Amino acid sequence: MLMSFSFSQLLLVSVSYLLLLFGVAWLTERGLIPQKVVHHPAVYTLSLGVYASAWAFYGSITLAQQYGYGFLAYYMGVAGAFMLAPVMLQPILRITRTYQLASLADLFAFRFRSTWAGALTALFTLIGVLPLLALQIKAVADTVGILTLEPVQDMVALAFCALIALFTILFGSRHIAAREKHEGLVFAIAFESVVKLVAISAIALYAIYGVFGGLEELELWLTMNQGALEHMRTPVEEGPWRTLLLVFFASAVVMPHMYHMTFSENLNPRALGTASWGLPLFLMLMALAVPPILWAGLHLQLNTSTEYYAVGISVASTSKWLTLLAYVGGLSAASGLIIVLTLALSGMALNH
């Protein structure tokens, strides 16, 4: 028997989660969370986990199916950039703090001493990230469609956009000065990074121990299905590995949400040193969950498309809690990115 949820149930879960996220930010700004915790380098490092959007939660599984272990380029690219933080990111951080360059457009306008450089950067960035924003909205809408078993994607997309617009305004409208640090936002995004890591890890553990029955059984299945391993190995040599690696390496700086969290919201320059190994560790944990989810989806022969295997596996488990956790994990990945990206773009649009 297929398990399904009503649209109203998922709407309640979505609103509750976003309220929780805003509540975490509000408590932080009111000083109700100790400053020792808020300013801890681990919080800054986890806030950089905003990089792991719905693409990490859903898209990486399709990437693994198409390019095999080449899907790691998504994680290794930005991880490599942060591992080079002392020579690549630290100098940019010093410049942005010294000259109060709150966005990539500010940085280009300062570098080339041209307002046109800032305006063009803002314009091309806005155009460039629209597909990324659309992907987040589509992922949430499609997930609700899978869980409700109803063609409600259009309505969900509109409702999700309205909710995110409201909460983004609540997050950012009270802050006027671009140079101001938003401790509440940083702590809330760090919190959502933990949520999506827990969610995808729980699904991966269920895939190993619930679907296959353990690591030995998984190994036996892989032995009997050599095609699954061969398909993952071959594309690393033949696929667009190097191109993907370069693109995701550059995203550490050129993507507005990464620039915003890395430089504009940096409370302590020394925290970037922790992030140089902490963020790669976080992304490695996210990446470890992808192959088991892909293999479990192939084993169960799920009807859902590959990118939604994480949701399909949780539905197949007939566990409402795991299914809701999968939904909240995807919602967290999408909403966190949209909130930060929208705030970053709004600053660029206003200034340039």
XYZ file of C-alpha atoms in Angstrom:
352
model
C 0.000 0.000 0.000
C 1.424 3.362 -1.036
C 1.852 5.902 1.708
C 0.773 9.461 0.936
C 0.285 12.770 2.681
C -2.255 15.503 2.117
C -1.182 18.880 0.775
C -2.348 20.556 3.991
C -0.135 18.234 6.080
C 2.958 19.050 4.037
C 2.095 22.754 4.085
C 1.909 22.595 7.883
C 5.280 20.822 8.022
C 6.818 23.411 5.668
C 5.513 26.411 7.599
C 6.556 24.824 10.914
C 10.079 24.216 9.662
C 10.468 27.743 8.278
C 9.110 29.154 11.547
C 11.667 27.059 13.414
C 14.419 28.401 11.157
C 13.295 31.977 11.734
C 12.944 31.277 15.467
C 16.566 30.120 15.615
C 17.657 33.360 13.921
C 15.451 35.473 16.224
C 16.797 33.801 19.375
C 20.351 34.367 18.136
C 19.804 38.062 17.449
C 18.155 38.532 20.851
C 21.276 37.151 22.513
C 19.439 34.129 23.934
C 22.009 31.786 22.412
C 25.475 32.187 24.012
C 27.929 34.247 21.959
C 30.532 31.545 22.524
C 28.331 29.199 20.505
C 27.281 31.734 17.852
C 30.871 32.810 17.148
C 32.291 29.282 17.179
C 34.170 28.460 13.931
C 32.003 25.339 13.550
C 28.896 27.523 13.114
C 30.570 29.539 10.358
C 31.744 26.316 8.695
C 28.269 24.790 8.815
C 26.745 27.980 7.412
C 28.905 27.446 4.328
C 26.969 24.211 3.906
C 24.377 26.392 2.143
C 26.335 25.282 -0.932
C 24.693 21.847 -0.595
C 21.369 22.820 -2.132
C 18.621 20.640 -3.582
C 21.233 19.705 -6.159
C 23.180 17.913 -3.407
C 20.067 16.304 -1.916
C 18.481 15.222 -5.207
C 20.560 16.116 -8.257
C 23.754 14.368 -7.147
C 22.018 10.997 -7.417
C 21.187 11.626 -11.070
C 24.724 12.917 -11.559
C 26.040 9.648 -10.079
C 23.854 7.619 -12.420
C 24.990 9.583 -15.482
C 28.691 10.146 -14.688
C 29.445 7.549 -12.036
C 31.963 8.703 -9.472
C 32.228 11.858 -11.533
C 29.389 13.146 -9.320
C 32.113 13.850 -6.756
C 33.164 16.840 -8.860
C 30.233 18.743 -7.319
C 31.732 18.259 -3.866
C 35.452 18.169 -4.676
C 35.405 21.399 -6.671
C 34.296 23.692 -3.851
C 36.160 21.546 -1.289
C 39.372 22.112 -3.258
C 38.782 25.864 -3.265
C 38.433 25.908 0.518
C 41.448 23.664 1.020
C 43.356 26.423 -0.795
C 41.779 29.060 1.466
C 45.110 30.402 2.863
C 46.343 31.348 -0.616
C 43.072 31.973 -2.476
C 40.210 32.929 -0.144
C 42.073 34.611 2.733
C 43.429 37.458 0.546
C 39.902 38.098 -0.817
C 38.543 38.113 2.739
C 41.119 40.743 3.778
C 40.182 42.978 0.850
C 36.434 42.639 1.436
C 36.791 43.448 5.159
C 39.139 46.388 4.562
C 37.060 48.031 1.832
C 33.625 46.717 2.949
C 32.883 44.914 -0.314
C 29.620 43.169 0.476
C 29.079 41.419 -2.870
C 30.845 40.117 -5.950
C 29.613 43.190 -7.832
C 31.249 45.408 -5.195
C 34.498 43.473 -5.634
C 34.543 43.868 -9.438
C 33.530 47.534 -9.254
C 36.398 48.127 -6.800
C 38.913 46.095 -8.803
C 38.214 47.811 -12.140
C 37.278 51.208 -10.646
C 34.097 51.137 -12.724
C 30.424 51.307 -11.808
C 29.715 49.551 -15.116
C 31.743 46.557 -13.959
C 29.560 46.308 -10.859
C 26.333 46.734 -12.826
C 27.260 44.113 -15.421
C 28.371 41.679 -12.722
C 25.069 42.123 -10.901
C 23.066 41.692 -14.126
C 24.876 38.579 -15.370
C 24.844 37.055 -11.896
C 21.088 37.568 -11.630
C 20.516 35.945 -15.022
C 22.970 33.143 -14.265
C 21.421 32.028 -10.975
C 17.794 31.971 -12.173
C 18.080 28.302 -13.258
C 19.526 27.448 -9.840
C 16.611 29.167 -8.105
C 14.154 27.403 -10.412
C 15.751 24.056 -9.586
C 15.132 24.559 -5.864
C 11.472 25.438 -6.419
C 10.967 22.524 -8.817
C 12.561 20.068 -6.383
C 10.192 21.029 -3.556
C 7.140 21.042 -5.847
C 7.993 17.642 -7.350
C 8.604 16.157 -3.898
C 5.174 17.283 -2.723
C 3.693 15.787 -5.889
C 5.353 12.443 -5.109
C 4.170 12.447 -1.490
C 0.588 13.566 -2.170
C 0.176 11.441 -5.327
C -1.579 14.450 -6.863
C -0.581 16.831 -9.707
C -0.237 19.831 -7.410
C 3.205 21.022 -8.518
C 2.058 24.381 -9.900
C 0.142 25.276 -6.747
C 2.988 24.083 -4.528
C 5.562 26.090 -6.480
C 3.515 29.267 -6.086
C 2.870 28.637 -2.372
C 6.549 27.832 -1.762
C 7.659 31.034 -3.507
C 5.225 33.066 -1.386
C 6.423 31.431 1.843
C 10.095 31.879 1.004
C 9.519 35.511 -0.009
C 7.838 36.159 3.332
C 10.560 34.519 5.386
C 13.352 36.121 3.352
C 11.811 39.523 4.086
C 11.660 38.619 7.777
C 15.313 37.542 7.676
C 16.662 40.536 5.810
C 14.358 43.558 5.947
C 15.482 44.721 9.396
C 19.102 45.118 8.324
C 19.909 48.324 6.506
C 23.697 48.525 6.538
C 25.418 46.127 4.123
C 28.448 46.030 6.405
C 26.390 44.673 9.307
C 26.918 41.020 10.235
C 23.730 38.957 10.502
C 24.487 36.509 13.282
C 20.945 35.157 13.264
C 21.105 34.316 9.567
C 24.472 32.569 9.924
C 23.276 30.462 12.859
C 19.992 29.581 11.097
C 21.796 28.453 7.941
C 24.221 26.411 10.070
C 21.181 24.795 11.692
C 19.650 23.908 8.314
C 22.965 22.378 7.223
C 22.782 20.011 10.187
C 19.162 19.150 9.315
C 19.922 18.164 5.716
C 23.047 16.227 6.737
C 21.046 14.250 9.305
C 18.250 13.654 6.778
C 20.396 12.350 3.927
C 22.517 10.280 6.331
C 19.391 8.676 7.801
C 18.139 7.759 4.315
C 21.555 6.316 3.383
C 21.658 4.228 6.572
C 18.172 2.930 5.854
C 19.269 2.125 2.292
C 22.164 0.024 3.623
C 20.528 -1.668 6.600
C 16.829 -1.456 5.734
C 16.891 -2.191 2.008
C 19.940 -4.453 1.732
C 20.129 -5.746 5.321
C 23.696 -4.647 5.997
C 27.068 -3.994 4.391
C 27.719 -7.665 3.604
C 24.409 -7.998 1.768
C 25.117 -4.754 -0.103
C 28.517 -6.114 -1.135
C 26.866 -9.338 -2.291
C 24.308 -7.389 -4.356
C 27.072 -5.341 -5.960
C 28.966 -8.535 -6.758
C 25.885 -9.939 -8.473
C 25.205 -6.624 -10.229
C 28.596 -5.667 -11.591
C 26.953 -3.284 -14.006
C 26.176 -0.898 -11.156
C 29.861 -0.590 -10.271
C 31.128 -0.602 -13.846
C 28.695 2.165 -14.733
C 30.042 4.273 -11.869
C 33.717 3.711 -12.651
C 33.901 4.164 -16.405
C 32.523 7.725 -16.789
C 35.256 9.142 -14.515
C 37.677 8.500 -17.349
C 35.346 9.394 -20.207
C 32.902 11.978 -18.811
C 33.262 15.758 -18.392
C 35.050 15.303 -15.052
C 37.574 18.101 -15.435
C 35.019 20.611 -16.711
C 32.639 19.930 -13.823
C 35.500 20.147 -11.341
C 36.553 23.563 -12.673
C 32.976 24.904 -12.668
C 32.308 23.856 -9.079
C 35.755 25.083 -7.996
C 34.896 28.567 -9.291
C 31.476 28.486 -7.585
C 33.200 28.943 -4.212
C 33.665 32.622 -5.087
C 31.429 33.551 -8.011
C 28.124 32.229 -6.649
C 26.406 35.058 -4.712
C 25.293 32.880 -1.773
C 28.793 31.449 -1.296
C 30.401 34.893 -1.534
C 27.876 36.238 0.967
C 28.407 33.514 3.568
C 32.174 33.207 3.045
C 33.108 36.890 3.081
C 30.205 39.194 3.964
C 29.051 37.182 6.997
C 32.504 36.235 8.279
C 32.662 37.201 11.969
C 36.192 35.962 12.603
C 38.909 35.733 9.898
C 40.449 32.771 11.712
C 37.232 30.795 11.187
C 38.136 30.512 7.497
C 41.048 28.314 8.573
C 38.608 25.922 10.252
C 36.366 26.010 7.192
C 39.314 25.009 4.982
C 39.035 21.468 6.362
C 35.591 21.572 8.014
C 33.594 22.280 4.842
C 35.337 19.512 2.836
C 34.545 17.143 5.723
C 30.878 18.203 5.704
C 30.649 17.754 1.926
C 32.384 14.362 2.138
C 29.718 13.169 4.606
C 27.003 14.401 2.234
C 28.687 12.653 -0.701
C 29.027 9.324 1.125
C 25.239 9.024 1.200
C 24.804 9.232 -2.580
C 25.990 5.764 -3.785
C 23.929 3.752 -1.219
C 20.802 5.747 -2.113
C 21.394 5.199 -5.829
C 22.014 1.462 -5.380
C 18.985 1.063 -3.105
C 16.790 2.836 -5.656
C 18.029 0.534 -8.426
C 17.508 -2.503 -6.196
C 13.939 -1.493 -5.335
C 13.243 -0.549 -8.969
C 11.510 2.637 -7.867
C 9.017 4.314 -10.169
C 10.253 7.796 -9.254
C 12.941 9.466 -11.351
C 16.520 8.947 -10.196
C 16.875 12.404 -8.683
C 14.060 11.643 -6.214
C 15.337 8.251 -5.084
C 15.902 9.679 -1.591
C 12.181 10.379 -1.316
C 11.204 7.164 -3.092
C 13.229 5.024 -0.699
C 11.667 6.698 2.334
C 8.172 6.174 0.879
C 9.005 2.516 0.198
C 10.058 2.138 3.835
C 6.427 2.878 4.868
C 7.893 4.944 7.714
C 6.138 8.307 8.000
C 8.944 9.702 10.126
C 11.650 8.808 7.606
C 9.503 10.150 4.770
C 8.893 13.443 6.572
C 12.607 13.652 7.411
C 13.423 13.195 3.709
C 10.935 15.921 2.798
C 12.267 18.328 5.442
C 15.842 17.595 4.333
C 15.054 18.575 0.750
C 13.016 21.564 1.911
C 15.910 22.657 4.124
C 18.444 22.387 1.304
C 16.240 24.382 -1.078
C 14.967 27.053 1.323
C 18.377 27.803 2.840
C 19.916 28.477 -0.546
C 16.987 30.578 -1.786
C 16.985 32.749 1.361
C 20.719 33.492 1.240
C 20.834 33.837 -2.542
C 17.884 36.249 -2.554
C 19.411 38.399 0.189
C 22.750 38.473 -1.644
C 21.105 39.377 -4.954
C 18.954 42.077 -3.350
C 22.036 43.877 -2.073
C 23.679 43.708 -5.487
C 20.524 44.963 -7.223
C 20.091 47.890 -4.804
C 23.708 49.002 -5.022
C 24.400 48.442 -8.697
